[in-house]
XYZ file of C-alpha atoms in Angstrom:
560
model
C 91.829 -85.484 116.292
C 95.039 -85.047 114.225
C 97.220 -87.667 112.725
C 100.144 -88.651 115.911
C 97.781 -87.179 118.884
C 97.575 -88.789 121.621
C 94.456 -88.399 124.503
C 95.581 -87.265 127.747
C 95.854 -89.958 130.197
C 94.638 -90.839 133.849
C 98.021 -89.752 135.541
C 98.169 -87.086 133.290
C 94.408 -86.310 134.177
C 94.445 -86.608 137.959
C 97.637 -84.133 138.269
C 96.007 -81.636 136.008
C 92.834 -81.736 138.462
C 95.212 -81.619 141.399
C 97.349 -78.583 139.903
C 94.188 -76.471 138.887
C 92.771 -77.082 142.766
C 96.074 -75.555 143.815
C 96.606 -72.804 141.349
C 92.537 -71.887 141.539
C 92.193 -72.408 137.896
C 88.326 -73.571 138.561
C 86.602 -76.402 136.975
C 88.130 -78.050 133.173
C 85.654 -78.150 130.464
C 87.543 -80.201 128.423
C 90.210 -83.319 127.737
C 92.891 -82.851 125.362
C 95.314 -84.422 122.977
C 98.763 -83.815 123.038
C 101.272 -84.276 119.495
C 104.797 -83.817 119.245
C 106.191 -81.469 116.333
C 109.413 -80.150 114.616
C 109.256 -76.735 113.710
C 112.155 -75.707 111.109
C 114.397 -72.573 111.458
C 115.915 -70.277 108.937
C 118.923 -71.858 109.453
C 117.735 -75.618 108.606
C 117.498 -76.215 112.831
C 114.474 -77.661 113.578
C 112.900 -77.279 117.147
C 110.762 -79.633 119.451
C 107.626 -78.842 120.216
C 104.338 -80.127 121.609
C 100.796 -79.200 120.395
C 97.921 -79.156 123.052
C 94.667 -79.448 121.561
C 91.348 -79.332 123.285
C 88.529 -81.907 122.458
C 85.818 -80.100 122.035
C 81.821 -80.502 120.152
C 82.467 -80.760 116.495
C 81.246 -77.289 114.983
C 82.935 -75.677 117.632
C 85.934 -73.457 117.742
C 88.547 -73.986 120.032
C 89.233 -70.343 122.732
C 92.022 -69.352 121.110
C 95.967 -70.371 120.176
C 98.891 -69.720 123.051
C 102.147 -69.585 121.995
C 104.669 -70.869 124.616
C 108.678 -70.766 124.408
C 110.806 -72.268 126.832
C 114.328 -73.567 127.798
C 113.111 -75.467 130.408
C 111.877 -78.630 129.607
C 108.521 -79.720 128.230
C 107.472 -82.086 131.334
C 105.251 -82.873 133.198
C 105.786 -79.875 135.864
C 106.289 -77.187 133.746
C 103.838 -78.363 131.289
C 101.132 -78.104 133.167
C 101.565 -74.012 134.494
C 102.526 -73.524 130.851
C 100.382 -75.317 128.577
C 97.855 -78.237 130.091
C 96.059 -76.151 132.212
C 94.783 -73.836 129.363
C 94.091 -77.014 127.092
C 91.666 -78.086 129.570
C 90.007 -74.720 129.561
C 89.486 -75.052 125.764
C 92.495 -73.753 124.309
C 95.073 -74.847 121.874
C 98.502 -74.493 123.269
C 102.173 -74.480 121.317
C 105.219 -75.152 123.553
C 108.116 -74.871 122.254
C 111.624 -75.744 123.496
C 114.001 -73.035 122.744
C 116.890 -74.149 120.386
C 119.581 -76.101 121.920
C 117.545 -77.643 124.800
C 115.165 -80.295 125.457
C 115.122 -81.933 121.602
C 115.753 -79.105 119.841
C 118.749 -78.566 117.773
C 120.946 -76.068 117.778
C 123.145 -74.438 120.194
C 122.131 -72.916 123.273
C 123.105 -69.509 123.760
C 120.838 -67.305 125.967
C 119.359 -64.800 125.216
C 120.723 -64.328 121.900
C 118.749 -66.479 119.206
C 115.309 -65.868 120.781
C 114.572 -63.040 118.097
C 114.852 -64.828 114.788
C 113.671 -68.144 116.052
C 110.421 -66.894 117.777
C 109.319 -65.380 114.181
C 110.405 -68.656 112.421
C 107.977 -70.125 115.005
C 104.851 -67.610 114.331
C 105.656 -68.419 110.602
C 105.096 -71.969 110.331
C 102.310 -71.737 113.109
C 100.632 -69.417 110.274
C 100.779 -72.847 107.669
C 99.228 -75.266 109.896
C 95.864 -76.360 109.369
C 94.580 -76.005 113.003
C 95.474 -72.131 113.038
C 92.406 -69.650 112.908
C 94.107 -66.515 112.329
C 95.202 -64.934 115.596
C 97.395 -66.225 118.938
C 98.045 -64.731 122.047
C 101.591 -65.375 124.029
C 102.237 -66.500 127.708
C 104.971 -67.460 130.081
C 107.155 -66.379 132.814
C 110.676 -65.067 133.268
C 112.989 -66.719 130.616
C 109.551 -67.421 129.046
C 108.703 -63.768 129.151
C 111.819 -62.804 127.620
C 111.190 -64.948 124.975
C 107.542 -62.695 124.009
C 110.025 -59.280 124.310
C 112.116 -60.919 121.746
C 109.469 -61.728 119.666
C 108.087 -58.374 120.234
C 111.048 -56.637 118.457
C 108.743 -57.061 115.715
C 105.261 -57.660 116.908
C 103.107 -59.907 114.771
C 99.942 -58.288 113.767
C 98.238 -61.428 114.672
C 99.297 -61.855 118.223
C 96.033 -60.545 120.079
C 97.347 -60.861 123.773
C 100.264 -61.043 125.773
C 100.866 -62.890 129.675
C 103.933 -61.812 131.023
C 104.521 -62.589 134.651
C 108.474 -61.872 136.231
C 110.358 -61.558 132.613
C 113.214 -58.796 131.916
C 113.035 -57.439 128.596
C 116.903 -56.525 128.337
C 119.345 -59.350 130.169
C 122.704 -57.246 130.394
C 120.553 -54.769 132.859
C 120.108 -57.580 134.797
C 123.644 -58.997 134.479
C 125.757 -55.477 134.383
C 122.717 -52.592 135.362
C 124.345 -52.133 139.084
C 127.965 -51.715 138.214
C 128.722 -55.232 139.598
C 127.972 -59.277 138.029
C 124.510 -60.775 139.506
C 125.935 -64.088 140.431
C 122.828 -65.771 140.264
C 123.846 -65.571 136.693
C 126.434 -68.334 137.297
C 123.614 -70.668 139.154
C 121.391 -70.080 136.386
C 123.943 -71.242 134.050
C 125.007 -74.170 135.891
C 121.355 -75.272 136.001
C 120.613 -75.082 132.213
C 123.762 -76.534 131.447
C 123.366 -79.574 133.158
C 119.642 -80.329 133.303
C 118.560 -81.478 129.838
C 116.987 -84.839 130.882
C 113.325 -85.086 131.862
C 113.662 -88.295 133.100
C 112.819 -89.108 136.624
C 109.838 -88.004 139.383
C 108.122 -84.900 138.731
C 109.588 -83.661 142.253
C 113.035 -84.556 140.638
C 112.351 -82.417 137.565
C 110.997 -79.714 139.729
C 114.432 -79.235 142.131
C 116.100 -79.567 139.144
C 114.632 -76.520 136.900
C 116.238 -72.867 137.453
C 115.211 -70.808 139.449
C 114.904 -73.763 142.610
C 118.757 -72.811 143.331
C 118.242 -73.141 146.841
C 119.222 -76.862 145.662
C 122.655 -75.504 144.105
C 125.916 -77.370 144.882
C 127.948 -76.298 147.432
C 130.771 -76.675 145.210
C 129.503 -74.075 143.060
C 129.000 -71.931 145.980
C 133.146 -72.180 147.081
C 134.018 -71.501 143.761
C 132.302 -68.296 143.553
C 134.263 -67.654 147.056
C 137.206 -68.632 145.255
C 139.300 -65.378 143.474
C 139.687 -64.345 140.801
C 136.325 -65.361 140.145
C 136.468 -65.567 135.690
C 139.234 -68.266 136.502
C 137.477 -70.498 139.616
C 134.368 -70.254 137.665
C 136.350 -71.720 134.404
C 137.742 -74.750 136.719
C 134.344 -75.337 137.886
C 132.141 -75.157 134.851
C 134.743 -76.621 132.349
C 133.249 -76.656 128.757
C 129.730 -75.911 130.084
C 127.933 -72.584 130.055
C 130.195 -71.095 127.033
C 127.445 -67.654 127.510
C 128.152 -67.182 131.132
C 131.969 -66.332 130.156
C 130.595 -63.789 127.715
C 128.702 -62.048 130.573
C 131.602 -61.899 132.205
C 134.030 -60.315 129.559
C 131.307 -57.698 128.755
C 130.955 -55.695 131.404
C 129.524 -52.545 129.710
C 126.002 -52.991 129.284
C 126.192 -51.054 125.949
C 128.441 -53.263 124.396
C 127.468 -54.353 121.184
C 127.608 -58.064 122.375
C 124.417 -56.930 124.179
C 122.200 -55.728 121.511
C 120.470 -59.025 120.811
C 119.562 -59.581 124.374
C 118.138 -55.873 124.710
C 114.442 -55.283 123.734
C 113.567 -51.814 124.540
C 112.411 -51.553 121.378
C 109.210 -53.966 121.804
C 108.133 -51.600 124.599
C 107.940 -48.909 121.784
C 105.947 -51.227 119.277
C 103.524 -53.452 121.067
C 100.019 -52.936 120.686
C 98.002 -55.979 121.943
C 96.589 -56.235 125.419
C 99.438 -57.095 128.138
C 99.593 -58.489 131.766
C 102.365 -57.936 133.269
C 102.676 -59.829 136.653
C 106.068 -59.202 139.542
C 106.826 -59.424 143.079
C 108.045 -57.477 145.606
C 111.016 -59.590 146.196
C 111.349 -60.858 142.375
C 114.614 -60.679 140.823
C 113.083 -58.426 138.027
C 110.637 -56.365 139.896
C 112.448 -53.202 138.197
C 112.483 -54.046 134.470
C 108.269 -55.294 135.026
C 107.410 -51.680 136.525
C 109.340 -49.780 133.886
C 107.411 -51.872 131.403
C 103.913 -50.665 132.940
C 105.159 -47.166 133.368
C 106.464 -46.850 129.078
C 103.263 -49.111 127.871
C 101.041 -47.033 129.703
C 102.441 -43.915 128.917
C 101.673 -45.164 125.129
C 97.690 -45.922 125.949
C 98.506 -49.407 125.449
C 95.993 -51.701 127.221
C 98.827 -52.824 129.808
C 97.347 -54.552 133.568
C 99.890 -55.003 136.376
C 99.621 -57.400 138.918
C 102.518 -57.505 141.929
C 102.182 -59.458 144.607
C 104.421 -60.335 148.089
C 106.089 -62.869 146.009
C 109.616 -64.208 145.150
C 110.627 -64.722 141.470
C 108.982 -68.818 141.555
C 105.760 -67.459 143.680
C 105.019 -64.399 140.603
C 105.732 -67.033 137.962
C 102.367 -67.417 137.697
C 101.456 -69.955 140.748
C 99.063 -67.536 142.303
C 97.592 -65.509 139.221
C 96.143 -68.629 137.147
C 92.215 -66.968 137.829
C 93.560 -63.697 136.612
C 95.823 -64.694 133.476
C 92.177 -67.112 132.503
C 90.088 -63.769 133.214
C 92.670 -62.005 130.992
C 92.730 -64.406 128.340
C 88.813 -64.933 128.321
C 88.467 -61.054 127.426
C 91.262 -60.785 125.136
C 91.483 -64.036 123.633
C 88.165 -66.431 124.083
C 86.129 -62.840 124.100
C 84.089 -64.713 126.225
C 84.614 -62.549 129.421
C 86.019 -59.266 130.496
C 89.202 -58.979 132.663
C 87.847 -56.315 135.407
C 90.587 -55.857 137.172
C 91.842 -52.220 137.684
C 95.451 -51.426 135.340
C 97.154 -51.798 138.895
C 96.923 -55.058 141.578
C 99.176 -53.941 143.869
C 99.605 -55.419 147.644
C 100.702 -53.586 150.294
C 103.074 -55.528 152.665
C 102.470 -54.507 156.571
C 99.161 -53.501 155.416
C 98.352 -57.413 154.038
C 96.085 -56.446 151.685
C 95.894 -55.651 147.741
C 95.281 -52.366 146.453
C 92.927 -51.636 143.084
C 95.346 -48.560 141.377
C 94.361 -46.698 138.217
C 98.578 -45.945 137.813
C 101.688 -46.876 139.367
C 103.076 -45.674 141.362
C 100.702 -43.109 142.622
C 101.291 -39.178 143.578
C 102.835 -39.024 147.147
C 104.965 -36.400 149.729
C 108.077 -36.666 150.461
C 108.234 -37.769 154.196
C 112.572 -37.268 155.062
C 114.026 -38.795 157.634
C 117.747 -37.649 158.471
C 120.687 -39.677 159.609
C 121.884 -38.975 162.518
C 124.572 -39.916 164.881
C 124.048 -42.311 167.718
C 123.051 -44.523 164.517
C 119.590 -42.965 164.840
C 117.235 -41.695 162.291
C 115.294 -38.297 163.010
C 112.957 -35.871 161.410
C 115.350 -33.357 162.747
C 118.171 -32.360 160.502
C 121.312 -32.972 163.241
C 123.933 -30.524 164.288
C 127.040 -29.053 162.012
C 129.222 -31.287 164.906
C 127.347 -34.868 164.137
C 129.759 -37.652 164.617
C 129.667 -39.550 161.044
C 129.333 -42.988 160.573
C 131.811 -45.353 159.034
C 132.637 -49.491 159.163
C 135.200 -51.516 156.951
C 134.475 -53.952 154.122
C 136.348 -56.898 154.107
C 136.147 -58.821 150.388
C 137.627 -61.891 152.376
C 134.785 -61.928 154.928
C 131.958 -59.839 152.252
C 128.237 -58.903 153.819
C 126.139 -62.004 153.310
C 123.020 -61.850 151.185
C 119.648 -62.536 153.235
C 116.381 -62.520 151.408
C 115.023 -59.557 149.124
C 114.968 -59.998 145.569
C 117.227 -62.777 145.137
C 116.250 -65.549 142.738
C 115.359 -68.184 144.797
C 116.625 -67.538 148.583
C 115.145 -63.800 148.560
C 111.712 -62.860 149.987
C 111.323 -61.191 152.991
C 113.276 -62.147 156.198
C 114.758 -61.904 159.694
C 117.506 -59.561 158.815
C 118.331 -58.709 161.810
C 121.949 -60.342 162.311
C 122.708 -57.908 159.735
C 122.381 -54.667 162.030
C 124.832 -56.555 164.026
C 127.496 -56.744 161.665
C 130.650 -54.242 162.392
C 130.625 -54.086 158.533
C 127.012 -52.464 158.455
C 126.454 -49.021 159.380
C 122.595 -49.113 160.884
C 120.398 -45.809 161.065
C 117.245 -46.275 163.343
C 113.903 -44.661 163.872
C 112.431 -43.928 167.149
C 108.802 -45.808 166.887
C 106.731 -44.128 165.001
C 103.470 -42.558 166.586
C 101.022 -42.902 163.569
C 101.084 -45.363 160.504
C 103.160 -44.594 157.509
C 102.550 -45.504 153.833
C 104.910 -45.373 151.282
C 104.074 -46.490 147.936
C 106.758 -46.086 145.144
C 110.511 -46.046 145.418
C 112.528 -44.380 148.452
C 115.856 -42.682 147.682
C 118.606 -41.910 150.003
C 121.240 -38.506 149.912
C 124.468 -40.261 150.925
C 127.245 -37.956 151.602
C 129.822 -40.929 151.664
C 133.349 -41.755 151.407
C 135.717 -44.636 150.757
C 139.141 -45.219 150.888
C 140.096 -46.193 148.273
C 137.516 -44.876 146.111
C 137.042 -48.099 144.316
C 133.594 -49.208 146.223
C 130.210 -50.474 146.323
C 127.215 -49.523 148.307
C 124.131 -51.885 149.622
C 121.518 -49.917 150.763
C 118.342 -51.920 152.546
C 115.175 -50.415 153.939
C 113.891 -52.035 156.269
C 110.678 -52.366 159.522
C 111.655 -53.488 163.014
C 108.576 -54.522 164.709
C 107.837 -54.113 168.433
C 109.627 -56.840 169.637
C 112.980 -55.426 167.984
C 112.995 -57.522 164.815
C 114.110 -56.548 161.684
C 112.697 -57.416 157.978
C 113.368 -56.104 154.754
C 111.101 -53.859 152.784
C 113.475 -52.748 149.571
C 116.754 -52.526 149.054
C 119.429 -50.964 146.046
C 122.794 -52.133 144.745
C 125.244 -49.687 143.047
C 128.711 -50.134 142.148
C 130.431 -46.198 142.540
C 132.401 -44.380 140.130
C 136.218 -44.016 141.711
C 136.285 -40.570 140.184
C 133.130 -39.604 141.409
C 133.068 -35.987 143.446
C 132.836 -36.869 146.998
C 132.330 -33.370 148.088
C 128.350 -34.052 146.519
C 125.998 -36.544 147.919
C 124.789 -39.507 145.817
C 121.678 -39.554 144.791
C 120.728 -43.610 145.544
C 117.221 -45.227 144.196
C 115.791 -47.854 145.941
C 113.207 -50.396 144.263
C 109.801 -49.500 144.678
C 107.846 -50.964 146.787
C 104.187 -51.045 148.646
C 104.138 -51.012 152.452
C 102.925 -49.716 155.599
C 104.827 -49.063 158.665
C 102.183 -49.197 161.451
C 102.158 -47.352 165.018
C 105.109 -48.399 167.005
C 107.247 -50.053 164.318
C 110.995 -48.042 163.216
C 112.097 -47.378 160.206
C 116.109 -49.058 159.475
C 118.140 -47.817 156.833
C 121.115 -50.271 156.625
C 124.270 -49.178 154.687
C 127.039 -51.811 153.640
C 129.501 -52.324 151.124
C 128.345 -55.595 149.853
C 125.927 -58.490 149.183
C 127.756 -61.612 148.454
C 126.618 -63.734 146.677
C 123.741 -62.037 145.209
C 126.204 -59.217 143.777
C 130.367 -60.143 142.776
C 131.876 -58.165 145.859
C 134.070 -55.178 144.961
C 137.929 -55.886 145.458
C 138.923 -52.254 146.119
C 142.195 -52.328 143.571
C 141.998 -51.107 140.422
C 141.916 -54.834 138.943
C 138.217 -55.543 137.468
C 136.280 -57.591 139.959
C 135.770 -60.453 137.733
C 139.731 -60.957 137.068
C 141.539 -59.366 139.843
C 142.818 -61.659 142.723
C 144.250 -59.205 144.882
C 142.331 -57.625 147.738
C 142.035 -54.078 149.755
C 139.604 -53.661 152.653
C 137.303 -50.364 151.608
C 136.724 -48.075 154.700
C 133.285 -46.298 154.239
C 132.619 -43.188 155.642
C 129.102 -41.397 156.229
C 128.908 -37.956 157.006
C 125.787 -37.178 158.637
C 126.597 -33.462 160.122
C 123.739 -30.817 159.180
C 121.647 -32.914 157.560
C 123.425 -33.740 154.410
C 122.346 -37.346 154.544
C 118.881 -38.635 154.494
C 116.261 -40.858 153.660
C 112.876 -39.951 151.511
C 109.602 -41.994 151.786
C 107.108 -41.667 149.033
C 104.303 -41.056 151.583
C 100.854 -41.805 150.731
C 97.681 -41.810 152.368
C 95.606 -45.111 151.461
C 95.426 -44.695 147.893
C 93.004 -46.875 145.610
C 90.450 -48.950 146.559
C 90.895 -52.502 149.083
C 90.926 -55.047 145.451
């Protein structure tokens, strides 16, 4: 036992059997001690840092090292998921609080010091007398983006990698559509207020990011409030300095960006990886196009993605995988023999075992027709087109999908109601349909003015005439776009089967507020402009110019 450690106790005991019997994590075969550290920086920072390590028969070695970065607090919650649970299961564990939260110094400033500090962190690990030579990472979202910083530079010692719902490059998220992801600004309201620990676990649980279904409602009127830079300046104050940054950098190339972009660890990494999402995450997209490049480099690279929001993938449900992976790749005590694909197919209800993702499908095209009607018939030269008007005073609410915490699939139905939707609506089908991968649409569209966004949502209505979402795509447009051409409009993928007698909906709308900041329709940015212009869209459906293509499968890979 090392100098400062201190045995786990009964509370701490009883919730770690409690949270493994949730999570599935099986039986503990060990207790641990726990030991605060200070790890220094380059800079002369120091971070905090606990160091879980299991008690285990003297002349035996402990599983194996996980290195754990976070921003959120070293608690008891988080703790656990992160760091306990694995103890327990006869593995040291490092978790670290990011610099300038939870006792470490330093300013916070996301995204942006994760690089350097992570290999400050690897390098003192390498000097300490419990380390045996080789670690493996873990941790989701923020987490996650902390092991693609790291990655820049893979260590050569770093055997294994978890990663479950974590972007590798942060102005995608922020910027990738053309318009601001507001649930930037509740993220950064969260971390800017919550540095105390203190309190009931439930307490520290509402209070961690990413459980902003707790957010204030004054934060919600002042991102109502235009222009939006300013209300969100009278609301935040001093706080969230970063978020402001977002906001003046618009252009996802900037060079502001470059230390928050990592496509360059998808190029270098060679160690083992799981990579765990959800069909309604908030970062389903940047996981799959981490699968498709690692795999495409024969690097040993497993994907798991489940029906899941972005809390549900963090890892609540995978605990008997991420041990399986971590026994073969870390405690080489097991094998992980899971196929490089664990995919579930919603409608369906059941997982898939994949060799690839996404598999080889047809094309199955559905045009839009008048009569707000979708058909396998291309309609006539004389087809009435389609339009609606959206109002930025009265925007097109937000209702599940891959929000960060209110998304997941819903009722959506009040949304085919709207006058500022334009809906498109199978007849019910007469066989099952599969689609596996990511629809796209051909939109001949208009606006007036030009300056516009387009929400696109696919969605199942069931036999009893209810609506819920499958996938859905955000994109602001390009005023000097050529509207004689049809866009071209990528949905995220997804997994699902439409069964006999269900439709397929294709809703069209010119905004998601408050997931997306809603397009003004002046020239004036959208983060500074105050002034207003209702956008009328128009979609021209004659001849088949607009339509909808399914990546149709039949039941590919094997019931997991």
């Amino acid at each position: 036992m090392l100098a400062g450690a201190l045995k786990r106790s009964f509370s701490a005991a009883s919730l770690d059997y409690l949270g493994a019997r949730y999570v599935g994590a099986g039986h503990e075969i060990c207790s641990y001690t726990s030991q605060p550290v200070r790890i220094p920086m380059r800079d002369g920072v120091h971070l905090a840092a606990d160091f879980y390590a299991p008690e285990i028969p003297a002349g035996k070695n402990p599983a194996g090292l996980i290195l754990i970065q976070c921003c959120y607090g070293r608690g008891s919650g988080i703790s656990f998921i992160n760091a306990r649970i694995y103890a327990a299961r006869g593995y040291q564990a490092l978790f670290v609080s990011t610099r300038g939260t939870y006792g470490s110094e330093g300013v916070f400033d996301s995204g942006r010091s994760e690089h350097l500090d992570s290999q400050d962190i690897v390098i003192w690990m390498r000097q300490q007398p419990w380390y045996r030579g080789s670690f493996a990472t873990l941790g989701a979202s923020y987490l996650g983006y902390c092991q693609w910083a790291l990655f820049n530079d893979p260590p050569e010692d770093c055997v294994a990698a978890v990663i479950p719902v974590a972007p590798h490059d942060q102005a995608l998220h922020a910027w990738g559509t053309g318009s601001f992801r507001l649930d930037r600004a509740s993220w950064s309201d969260e971390m800017s207020r919550r540095q105390d620990e203190k309190g009931s676990f439930l307490e520290r649980l509402a209070n961690m990011p990413g459980f902003s279904f707790l957010r204030s409602p004054e934060l919600d009127n002042a991102l109502a409030r235009l222009p939006l830079e300013k209300s969100l300046r009278t609301y935040f104050g001093n706080r969230a300095p970063w978020l402001f940054e977002y906001l003046k950098h618009s252009d996802i190339n900037d060079e502001y960006w470059t230390p928050c972009r990592h496509h360059a660890a998808l190029d270098r990494v060679k160690m083992p990886i799981l990579l765990i999402s959800g069909w309604y995450d908030s970062f389903t997209e940047q996981t799959l196009h981490q699968f498709k490049h690692l795999k495409q480099r024969n690097v040993n690279v497993n994907l798991i993605v489940g029906p899941w929001t972005h809390v549900q993938a963090s890892g609540l449900f995978s605990v008997p995988d991420i041990l399986d992976f971590l026994a073969e790749n870390v405690a080489k005590t097991g094998s992980y023999k899971h196929p490089a694909a664990k995919i579930y197919v919603t409608g369906a209800e059941e997982w898939r075992a994949m060799s690839d993702w996404p598999p080889k499908s047809q094309p199955k095209t559905f045009y839009l027709q008048d009569r707000k009607s979708l058909g396998l018939v291309s309609p006539a030269e004389n087809a009435t087109p389609a339009s609606f008007i959206f109002n930025p005073l009265e925007p097109t609410p937000s209702l599940g999908g891959n929000q960060m915490a209110a998304g997941g699939r819903v009722d959506d139905s009040e949304l085919a109601d709207r006058s500022d939707v334009s809906v498109f609506t199978s007849e019910p089908l007469k066989e099952d349909l599969e689609i596996l991968g990511a629809p796209t649409v051909h939109l001949m569209h208009t606006s007036d003015p030009p300056i516009a966004d387009l929400f696109l949502r696919l969605c199942e209505v069931d036999t009893r005439g209810v609506s819920h979402n499958v996938t859905e795509m955000y994109q602001a447009l390009q005023p000097s776009r050529e509207t004689g051409k049809s866009l071209l409009l990528t949905f995220r993928d997804c997994a699902h089967r439409f069964k006999k007698g269900t439709r397929v909906r294709l809703l069209v709308a010119g905004g998601s507020f408050p997931l997306y900041a809603r397009s003004l329709g002046t020239s004036n940015d959208r983060v500074r402009g105050e002034n207003t212009v209702p956008q009328k869209h128009t979609v021209i459906v004659a001849d088949g110019v607009s339509r909808l293509v399914l990546p149709e499968c039949q039941m590919s890979g094997n019931v997991a």
